[in-house]
Coordinates of C-alpha atoms and ligand atoms in Angstrom, one line a residue:
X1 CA -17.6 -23.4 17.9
X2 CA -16.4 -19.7 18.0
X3 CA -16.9 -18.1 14.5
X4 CA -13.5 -16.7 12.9
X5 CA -12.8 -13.7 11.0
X6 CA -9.9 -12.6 9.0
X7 CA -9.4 -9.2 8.3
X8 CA -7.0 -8.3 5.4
X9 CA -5.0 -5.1 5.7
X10 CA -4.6 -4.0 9.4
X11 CA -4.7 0.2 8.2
X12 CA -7.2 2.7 9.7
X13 CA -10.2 1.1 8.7
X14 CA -8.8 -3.0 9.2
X15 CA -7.5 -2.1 13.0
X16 CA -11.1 -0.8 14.0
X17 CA -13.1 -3.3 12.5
X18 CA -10.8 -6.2 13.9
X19 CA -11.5 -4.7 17.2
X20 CA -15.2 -4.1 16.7
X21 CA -15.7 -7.9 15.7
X22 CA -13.5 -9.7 18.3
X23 CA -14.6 -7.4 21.2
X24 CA -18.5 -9.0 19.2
X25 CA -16.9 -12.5 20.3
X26 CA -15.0 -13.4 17.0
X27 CA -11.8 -15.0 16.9
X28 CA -10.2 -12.4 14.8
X29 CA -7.0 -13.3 12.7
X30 CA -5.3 -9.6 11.2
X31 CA -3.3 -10.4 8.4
X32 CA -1.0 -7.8 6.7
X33 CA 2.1 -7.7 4.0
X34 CA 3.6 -5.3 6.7
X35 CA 5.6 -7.7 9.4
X36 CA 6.1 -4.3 11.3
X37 CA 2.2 -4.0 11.1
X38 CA 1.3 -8.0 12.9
X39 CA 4.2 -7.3 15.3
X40 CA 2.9 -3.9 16.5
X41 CA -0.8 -4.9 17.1
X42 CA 0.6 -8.8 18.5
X43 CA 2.6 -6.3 21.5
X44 CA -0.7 -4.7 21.8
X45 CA 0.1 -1.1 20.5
X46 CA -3.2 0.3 18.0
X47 CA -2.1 2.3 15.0
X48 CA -5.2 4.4 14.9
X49 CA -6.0 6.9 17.5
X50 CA -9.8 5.2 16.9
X51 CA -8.5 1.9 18.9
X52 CA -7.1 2.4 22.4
X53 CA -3.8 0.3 23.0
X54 CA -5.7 -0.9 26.4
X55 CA -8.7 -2.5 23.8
X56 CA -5.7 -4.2 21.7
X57 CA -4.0 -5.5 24.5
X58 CA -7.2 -6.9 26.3
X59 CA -8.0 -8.7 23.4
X60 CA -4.6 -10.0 22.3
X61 CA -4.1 -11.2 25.8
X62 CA -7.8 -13.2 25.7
X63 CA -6.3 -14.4 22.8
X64 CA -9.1 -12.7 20.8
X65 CA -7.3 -10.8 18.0
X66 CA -3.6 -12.1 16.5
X67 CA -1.6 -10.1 13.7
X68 CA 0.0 -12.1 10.7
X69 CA 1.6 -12.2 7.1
X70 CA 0.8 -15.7 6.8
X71 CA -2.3 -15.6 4.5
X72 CA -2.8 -19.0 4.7
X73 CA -4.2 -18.6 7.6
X74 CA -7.0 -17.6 6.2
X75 CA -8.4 -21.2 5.9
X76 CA -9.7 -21.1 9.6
X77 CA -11.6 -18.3 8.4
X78 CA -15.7 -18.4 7.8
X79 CA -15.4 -14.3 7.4
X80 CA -12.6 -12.6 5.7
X81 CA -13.1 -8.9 5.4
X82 CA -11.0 -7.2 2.6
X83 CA -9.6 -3.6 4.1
X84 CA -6.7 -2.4 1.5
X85 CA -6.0 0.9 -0.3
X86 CA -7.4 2.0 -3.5
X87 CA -5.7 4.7 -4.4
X88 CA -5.3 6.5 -7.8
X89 CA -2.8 5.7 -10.2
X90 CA -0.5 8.7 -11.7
X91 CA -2.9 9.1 -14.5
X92 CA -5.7 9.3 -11.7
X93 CA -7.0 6.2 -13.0
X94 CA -8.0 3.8 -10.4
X95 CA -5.1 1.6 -8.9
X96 CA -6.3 -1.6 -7.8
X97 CA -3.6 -3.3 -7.2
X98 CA -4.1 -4.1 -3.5
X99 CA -7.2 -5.8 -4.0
X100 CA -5.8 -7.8 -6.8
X101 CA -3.0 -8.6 -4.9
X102 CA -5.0 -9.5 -1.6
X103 CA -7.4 -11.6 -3.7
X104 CA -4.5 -13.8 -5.4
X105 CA -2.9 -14.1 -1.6
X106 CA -6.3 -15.6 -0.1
X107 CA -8.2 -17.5 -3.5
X108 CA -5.7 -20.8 -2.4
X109 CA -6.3 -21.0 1.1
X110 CA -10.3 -19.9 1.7
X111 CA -11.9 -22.7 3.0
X112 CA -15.5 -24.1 1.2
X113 CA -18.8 -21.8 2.9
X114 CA -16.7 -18.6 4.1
X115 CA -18.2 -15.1 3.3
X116 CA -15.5 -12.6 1.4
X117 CA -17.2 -8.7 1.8
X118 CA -14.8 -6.5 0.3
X119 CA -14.7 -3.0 2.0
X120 CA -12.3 -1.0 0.1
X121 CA -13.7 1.6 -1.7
X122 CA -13.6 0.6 -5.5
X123 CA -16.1 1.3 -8.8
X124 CA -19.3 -0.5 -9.2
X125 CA -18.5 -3.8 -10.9
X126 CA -14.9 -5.0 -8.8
X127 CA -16.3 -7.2 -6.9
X128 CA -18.2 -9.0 -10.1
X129 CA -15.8 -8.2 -12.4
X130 CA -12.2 -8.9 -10.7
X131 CA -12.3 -11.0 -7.3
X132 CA -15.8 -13.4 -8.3
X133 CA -13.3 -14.7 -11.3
X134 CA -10.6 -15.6 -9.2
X135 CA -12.8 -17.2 -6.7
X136 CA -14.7 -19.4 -9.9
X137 CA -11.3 -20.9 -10.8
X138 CA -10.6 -22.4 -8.2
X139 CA -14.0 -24.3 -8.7
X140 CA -16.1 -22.3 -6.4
X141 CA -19.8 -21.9 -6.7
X142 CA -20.4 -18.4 -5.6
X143 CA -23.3 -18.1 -3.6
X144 CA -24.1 -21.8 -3.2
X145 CA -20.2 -22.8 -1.3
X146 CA -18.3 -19.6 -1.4
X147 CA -20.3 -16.2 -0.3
X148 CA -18.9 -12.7 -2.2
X149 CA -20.3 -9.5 -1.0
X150 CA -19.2 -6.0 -0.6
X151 CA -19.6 -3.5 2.2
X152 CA -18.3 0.3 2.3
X153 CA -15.8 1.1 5.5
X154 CA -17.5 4.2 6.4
X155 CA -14.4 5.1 9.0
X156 CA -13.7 8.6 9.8
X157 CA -10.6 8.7 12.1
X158 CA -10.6 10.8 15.0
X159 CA -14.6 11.0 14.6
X160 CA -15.6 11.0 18.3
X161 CA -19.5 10.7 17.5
X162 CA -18.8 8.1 15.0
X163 CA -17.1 4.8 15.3
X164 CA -17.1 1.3 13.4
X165 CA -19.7 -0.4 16.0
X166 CA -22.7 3.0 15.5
X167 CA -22.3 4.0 12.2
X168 CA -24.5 2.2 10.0
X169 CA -23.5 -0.3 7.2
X170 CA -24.9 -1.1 3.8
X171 CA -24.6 -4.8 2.7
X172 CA -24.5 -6.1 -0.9
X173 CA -23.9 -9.4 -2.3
X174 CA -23.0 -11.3 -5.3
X175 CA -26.3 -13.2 -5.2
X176 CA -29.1 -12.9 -2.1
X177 CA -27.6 -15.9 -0.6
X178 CA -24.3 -13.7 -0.3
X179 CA -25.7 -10.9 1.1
X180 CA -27.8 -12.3 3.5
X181 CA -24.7 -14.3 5.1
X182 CA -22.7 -11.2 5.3
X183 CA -25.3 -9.4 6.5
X184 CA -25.7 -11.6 9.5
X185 CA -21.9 -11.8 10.3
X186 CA -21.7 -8.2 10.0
X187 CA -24.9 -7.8 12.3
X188 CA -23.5 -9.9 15.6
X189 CA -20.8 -7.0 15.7
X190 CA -22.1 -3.9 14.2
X191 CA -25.0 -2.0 15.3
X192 CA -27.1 -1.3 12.3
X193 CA -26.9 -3.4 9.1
X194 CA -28.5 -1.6 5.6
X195 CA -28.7 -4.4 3.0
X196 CA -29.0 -3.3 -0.9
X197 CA -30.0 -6.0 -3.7
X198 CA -26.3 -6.5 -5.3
X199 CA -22.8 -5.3 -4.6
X200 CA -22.5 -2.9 -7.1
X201 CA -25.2 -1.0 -5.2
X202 CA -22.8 -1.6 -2.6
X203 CA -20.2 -0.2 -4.3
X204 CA -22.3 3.0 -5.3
X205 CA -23.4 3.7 -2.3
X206 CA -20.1 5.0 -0.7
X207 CA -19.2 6.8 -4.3
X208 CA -22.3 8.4 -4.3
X209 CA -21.5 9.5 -0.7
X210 CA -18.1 10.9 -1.3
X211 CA -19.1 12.3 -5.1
X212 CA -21.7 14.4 -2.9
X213 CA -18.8 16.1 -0.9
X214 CA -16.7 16.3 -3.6
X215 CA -19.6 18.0 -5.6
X216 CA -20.4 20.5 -3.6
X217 CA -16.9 21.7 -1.9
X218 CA -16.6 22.8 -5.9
X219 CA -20.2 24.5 -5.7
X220 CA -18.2 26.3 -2.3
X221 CA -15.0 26.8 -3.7
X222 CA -16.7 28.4 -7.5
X223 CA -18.8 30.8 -5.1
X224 CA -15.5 31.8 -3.2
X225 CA -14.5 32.7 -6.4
X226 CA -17.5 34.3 -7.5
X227 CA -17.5 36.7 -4.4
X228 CA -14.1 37.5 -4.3
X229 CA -15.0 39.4 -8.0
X230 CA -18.2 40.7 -6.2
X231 CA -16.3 42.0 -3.1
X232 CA -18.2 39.7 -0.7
X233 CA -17.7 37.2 1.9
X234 CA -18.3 34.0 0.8
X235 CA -18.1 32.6 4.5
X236 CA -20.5 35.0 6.0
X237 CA -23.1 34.2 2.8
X238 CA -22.9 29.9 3.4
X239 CA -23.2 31.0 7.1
X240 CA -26.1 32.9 6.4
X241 CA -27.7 30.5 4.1
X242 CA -27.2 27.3 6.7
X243 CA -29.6 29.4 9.1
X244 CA -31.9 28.0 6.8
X245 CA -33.5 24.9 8.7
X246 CA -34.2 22.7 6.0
X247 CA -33.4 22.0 2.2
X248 CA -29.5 23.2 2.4
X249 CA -26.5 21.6 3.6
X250 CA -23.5 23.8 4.5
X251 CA -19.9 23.1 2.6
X252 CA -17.3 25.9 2.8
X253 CA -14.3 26.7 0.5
X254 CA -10.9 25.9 1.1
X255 CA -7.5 25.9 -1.0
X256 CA -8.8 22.7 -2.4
X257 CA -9.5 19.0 -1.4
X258 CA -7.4 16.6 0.8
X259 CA -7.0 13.6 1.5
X260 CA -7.2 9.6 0.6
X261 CA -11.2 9.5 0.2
X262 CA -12.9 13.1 -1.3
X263 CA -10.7 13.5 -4.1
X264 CA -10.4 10.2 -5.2
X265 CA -13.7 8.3 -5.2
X266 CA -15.3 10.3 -7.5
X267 CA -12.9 9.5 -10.1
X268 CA -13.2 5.7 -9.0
X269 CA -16.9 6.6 -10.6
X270 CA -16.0 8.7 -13.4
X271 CA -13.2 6.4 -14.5
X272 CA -15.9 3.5 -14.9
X273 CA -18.4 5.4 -16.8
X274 CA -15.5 6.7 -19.1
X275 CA -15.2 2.9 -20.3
X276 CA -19.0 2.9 -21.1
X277 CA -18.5 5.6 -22.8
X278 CA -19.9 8.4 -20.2
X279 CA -18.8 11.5 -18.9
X280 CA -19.9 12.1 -15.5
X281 CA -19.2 16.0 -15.9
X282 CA -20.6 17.2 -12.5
X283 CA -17.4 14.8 -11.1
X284 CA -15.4 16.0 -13.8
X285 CA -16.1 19.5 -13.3
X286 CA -15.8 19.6 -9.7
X287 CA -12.4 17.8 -10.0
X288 CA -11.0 20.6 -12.1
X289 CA -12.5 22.9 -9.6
X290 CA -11.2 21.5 -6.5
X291 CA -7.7 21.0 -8.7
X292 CA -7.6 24.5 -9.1
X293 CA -7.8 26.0 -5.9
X294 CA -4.2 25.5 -5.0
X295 CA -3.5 27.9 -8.5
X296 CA -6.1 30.3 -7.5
X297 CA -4.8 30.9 -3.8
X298 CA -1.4 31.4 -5.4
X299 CA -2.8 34.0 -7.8
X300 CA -4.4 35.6 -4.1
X301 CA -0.5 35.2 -2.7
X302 CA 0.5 37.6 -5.9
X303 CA -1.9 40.1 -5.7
X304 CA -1.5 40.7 -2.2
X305 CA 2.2 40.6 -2.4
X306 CA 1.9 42.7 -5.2
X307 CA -0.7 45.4 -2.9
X308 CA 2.6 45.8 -1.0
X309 CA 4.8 46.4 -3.6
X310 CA 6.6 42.8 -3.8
X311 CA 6.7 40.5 -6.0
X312 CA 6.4 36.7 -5.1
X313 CA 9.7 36.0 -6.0
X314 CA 12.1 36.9 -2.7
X315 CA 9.2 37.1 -0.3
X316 CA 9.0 35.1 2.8
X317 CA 6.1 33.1 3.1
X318 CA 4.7 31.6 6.1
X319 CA 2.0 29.0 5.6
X320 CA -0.1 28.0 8.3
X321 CA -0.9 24.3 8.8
X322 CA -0.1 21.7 6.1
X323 CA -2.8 18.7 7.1
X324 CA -5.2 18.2 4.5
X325 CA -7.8 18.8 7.4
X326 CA -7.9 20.9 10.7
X327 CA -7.0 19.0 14.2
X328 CA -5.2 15.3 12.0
X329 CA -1.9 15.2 11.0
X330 CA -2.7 13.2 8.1
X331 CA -0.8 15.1 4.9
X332 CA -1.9 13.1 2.0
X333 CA -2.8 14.8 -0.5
X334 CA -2.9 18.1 1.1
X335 CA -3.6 21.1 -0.8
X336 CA -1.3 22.7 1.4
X337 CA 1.7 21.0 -0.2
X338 CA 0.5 22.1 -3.4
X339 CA 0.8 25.8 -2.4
X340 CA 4.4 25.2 -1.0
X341 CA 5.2 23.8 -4.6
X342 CA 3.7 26.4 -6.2
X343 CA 5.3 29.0 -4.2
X344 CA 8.8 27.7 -3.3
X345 CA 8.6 27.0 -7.4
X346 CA 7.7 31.0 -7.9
X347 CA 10.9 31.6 -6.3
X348 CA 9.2 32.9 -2.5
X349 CA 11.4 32.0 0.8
X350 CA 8.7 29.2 2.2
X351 CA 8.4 27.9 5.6
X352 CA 5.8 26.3 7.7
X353 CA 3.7 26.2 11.2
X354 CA 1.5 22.8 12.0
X355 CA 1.2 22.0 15.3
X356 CA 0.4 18.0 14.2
X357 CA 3.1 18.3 11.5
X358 CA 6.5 18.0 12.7
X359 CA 8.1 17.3 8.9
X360 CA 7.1 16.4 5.5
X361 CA 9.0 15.2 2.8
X362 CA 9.5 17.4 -0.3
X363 CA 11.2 16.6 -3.2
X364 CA 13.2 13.9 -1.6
X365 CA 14.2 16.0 1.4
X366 CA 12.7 16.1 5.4
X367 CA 11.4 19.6 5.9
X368 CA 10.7 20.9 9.2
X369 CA 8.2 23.2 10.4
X370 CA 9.2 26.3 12.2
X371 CA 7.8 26.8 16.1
X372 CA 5.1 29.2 17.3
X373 CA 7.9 30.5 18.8
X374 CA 9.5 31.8 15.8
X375 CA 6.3 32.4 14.3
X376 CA 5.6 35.1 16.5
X377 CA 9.1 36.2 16.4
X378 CA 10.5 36.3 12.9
X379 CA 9.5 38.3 10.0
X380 CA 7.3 37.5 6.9
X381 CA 5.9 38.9 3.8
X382 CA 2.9 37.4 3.6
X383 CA 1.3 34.7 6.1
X384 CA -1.1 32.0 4.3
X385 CA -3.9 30.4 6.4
X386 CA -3.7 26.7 5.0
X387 CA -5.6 24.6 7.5
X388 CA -7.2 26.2 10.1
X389 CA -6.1 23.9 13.0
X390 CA -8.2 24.6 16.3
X391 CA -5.3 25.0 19.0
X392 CA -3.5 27.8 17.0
X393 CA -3.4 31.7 18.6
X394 CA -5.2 33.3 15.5
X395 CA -5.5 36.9 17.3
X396 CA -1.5 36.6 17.8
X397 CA -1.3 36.6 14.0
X398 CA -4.1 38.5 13.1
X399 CA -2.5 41.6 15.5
X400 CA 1.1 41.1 14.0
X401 CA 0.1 43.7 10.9
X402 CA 1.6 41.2 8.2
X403 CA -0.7 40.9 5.5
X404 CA -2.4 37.3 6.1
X405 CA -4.5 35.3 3.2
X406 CA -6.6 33.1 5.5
X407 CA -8.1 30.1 2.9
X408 CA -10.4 28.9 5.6
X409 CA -12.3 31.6 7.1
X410 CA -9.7 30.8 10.4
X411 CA -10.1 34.9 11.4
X412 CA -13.7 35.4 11.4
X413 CA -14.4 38.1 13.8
X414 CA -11.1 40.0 13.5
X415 CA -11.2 43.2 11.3
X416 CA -7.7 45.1 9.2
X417 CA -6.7 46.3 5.8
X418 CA -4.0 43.5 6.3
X419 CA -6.7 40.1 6.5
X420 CA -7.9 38.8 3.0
X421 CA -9.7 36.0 2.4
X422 CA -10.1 33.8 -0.5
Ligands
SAJ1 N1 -13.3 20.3 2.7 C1 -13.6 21.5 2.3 N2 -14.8 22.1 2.6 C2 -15.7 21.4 3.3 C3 -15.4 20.0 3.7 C4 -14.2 19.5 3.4 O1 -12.7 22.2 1.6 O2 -16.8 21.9 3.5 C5 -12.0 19.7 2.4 C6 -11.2 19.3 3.6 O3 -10.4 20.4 4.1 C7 -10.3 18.2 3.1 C8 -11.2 17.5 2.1 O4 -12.2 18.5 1.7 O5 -9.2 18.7 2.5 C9 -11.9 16.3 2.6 O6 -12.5 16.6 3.8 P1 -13.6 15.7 4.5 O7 -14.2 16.5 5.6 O8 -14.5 15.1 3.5 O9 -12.8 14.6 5.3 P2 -12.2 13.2 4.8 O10 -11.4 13.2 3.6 O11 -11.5 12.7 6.1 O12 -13.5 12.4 4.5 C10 -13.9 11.4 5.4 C11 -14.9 10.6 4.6 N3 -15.1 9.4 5.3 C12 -15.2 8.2 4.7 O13 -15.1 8.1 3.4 C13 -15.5 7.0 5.5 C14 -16.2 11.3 4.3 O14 -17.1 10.4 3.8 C15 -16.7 11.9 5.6 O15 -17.9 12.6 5.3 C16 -15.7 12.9 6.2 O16 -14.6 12.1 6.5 C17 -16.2 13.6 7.4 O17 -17.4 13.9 7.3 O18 -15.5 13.8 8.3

């Protein structure tokens, strides 16, 4: 009897690990709100560069993996892995919603002995505190005919070294029963199982991993600051200090933190402790940090400008790459939008370069980048370095002689009055 797993929320870390466990031998049933999401990955097409169409289509065709919104069908499952968004509410509170939401859809149908891991990044206590309710009114006995545990996706999209089979995952459950059941599912498809005593150390674990970042891109981005007052190169000192062969790990500054995981776990953590009554102030202050950089680089924009005789206000502005990391063309929460707000706000004449980034929305309306055509070609006051996307002709703009604030050290090497850093 083939052992079936539903995975909830077929995103960039659902798609993978559906793959991962019905290439393992699963019977893997993908269920989604999205019918444009079960319809895609039913015709065989991935949505995550991780996941090769030819793997999706191999496996829909065995009959292996299906797509759904129905999330009754959940009752043919003995696994259901939870895989939706946590993001921050406006308030940068957490928002979980999703998981709510996905608990209330499954509760119903979840058939008596199945194991429920959660994977979505959340604060210690969710799993305890919000789905192990909703699972004990409808008369289960956690850990004796229903199984609760939690495991952190560690997915990092487009990581060639690193996929959802290699990387290694920590295992929690609600009671030892728990976690040793999920612990075994999870071990017939993924390489290397690390099992903690509950699911709040679960939960921790992948806070304390993303905190860490968070942590010390602030130490990085404070010491760009530092230096810039002292006249040094921040970049060549972290360079310098990672020849060090043990006892430092090497972060470097940017114009602030991107993305749906660094800048918001933390405060997953912080948000917890502030209703026990604890300020974590290392995530605090590394928050206001990170929030600032965007400001700061700004400030840089007006000073250089302002070397030259111009004022922000008139000046075109050409900022270079608007990811919220070199070589993806993932935009959320981009620092680099943040400058274009600030800028386009201080009245300067903004446009764009991003090789991965055709368009963005802002304020309501599509913009378009310009080409490297134009780049090359047109005229600007002041070109800002953004993201420092690997396929981009740096020595082309370093030799124009327009004054160019590069926020990610993307012109190490080349030498003029005309090149500032942070
Ligand atoms: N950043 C810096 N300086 C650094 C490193 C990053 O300014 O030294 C900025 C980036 O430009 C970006 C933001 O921080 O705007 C986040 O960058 P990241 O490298 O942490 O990349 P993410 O957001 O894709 O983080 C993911 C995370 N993966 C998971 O949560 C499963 C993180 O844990 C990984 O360590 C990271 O990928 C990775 O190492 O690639």
């Amino acid at each position: 009897m083939e052992t079936v797993q539903a995975v909830i929320g077929l995103g960039y870390v659902g798609v993978p690990l559906a793959v991962a466990f019905a290439e393992s031998g699963f019977k893997v049933i993908g269920v989604d709100v999205s019918e444009e999401k079960a319809k895609v990955l039913n015709q065989g097409t991935s949505i995550t560069p991780d996941v090769s169409d030819e793997r999706v289509q191999a496996l829909v065709a065995e009959g292996r993996l299906e797509a759904t919104t129905d999330f009754s069908r959940v009752s043919e499952a003995d696994l259901i892995s939870i895989c939706v968004p946590t993001p921050l509410s406006k308030s940068k509170d957490p928002d979980i919603s999703y998981i709510v939401s996905a608990c209330d859809a499954i509760v119903p149908h979840v058939k008596e002995g199945a194991v429920v891991v959660l994977e979505s990044t959340t604060y210690p206590g969710t799993t305890r505190e919000i789905i192990l309710p909703r699972f004990e009114k409808r008369g289960f006995k956690v850990g004796e005919n229903l199984f609760l545990a939690f495991s952190p996706e560690r997915v990092d999209p487009g990581n060639e070294t690193w996929n959802i089979r290699n990387t290694p995952k920590v295992v929690g459950g609600l009671t030892k029963e728990c976690g040793r059941r999920a612990a075994e599912l999870y071990g017939r498809a993924l390489e290397t199982i690390i099992p903690v005593q509950s699911a709040e150390s679960a939960e921790m674990v992948k806070l304390l991993e993303n905190t860490f970042r968070a942590i010390n891109i602030g130490l990085v981005n404070e010491l760009a600051m530092v230096c810039s007052r002292l006249g040094l190169n921040a970049w060549e000192i972290i360079d310098a200090a990672a020849s060090k062969p043990f006892g430092f790990m090497a972060f470097r500054p940017g114009p602030g933190l991107g993305g749906h995981c660094i800048p918001i776990d933390p405060l997953y953590l912080s948000w917890k402790m502030r209703m026990l009554d604890y300020r974590v102030r290392f995530i605090d202050l590394a928050d206001e940090v990170n929030s600032f950089m965007p400001e700061y680089v700004v400030r840089r924009c007006g000073e250089i400008l302002n070397e030259y005789e111009k004022s922000v206000k008139g000046s075109r502005v050409l900022l270079m790459g608007v990811a919220y990391k070199k070589d993806i063309d993932d935009v959320r929460e981009s620092p680099a939008l943040d400058l274009y707000e600030k800028l386009v706000h201080l009245g300067a004449r903004v446009v764009y370069h991003d090789p991965y980034v055709k368009s963005f929305n802002f304020r309501g309306e599509t913009t378009e980048g310009i080409s490297w055509d134009q780049v090359c070609r047109e005229d600007f006051d002041l070109i800002l370095i953004a993201t420092d996307h690997s396929r981009t002709d740096y020595a082309t703009l370093a030799k124009r002689g327009i004054p160019v604030l590069d926020t990610r050290n993307a012109l190490k090497g080349f030498e003029g009055e005309h090149l500032f850093t942070l």
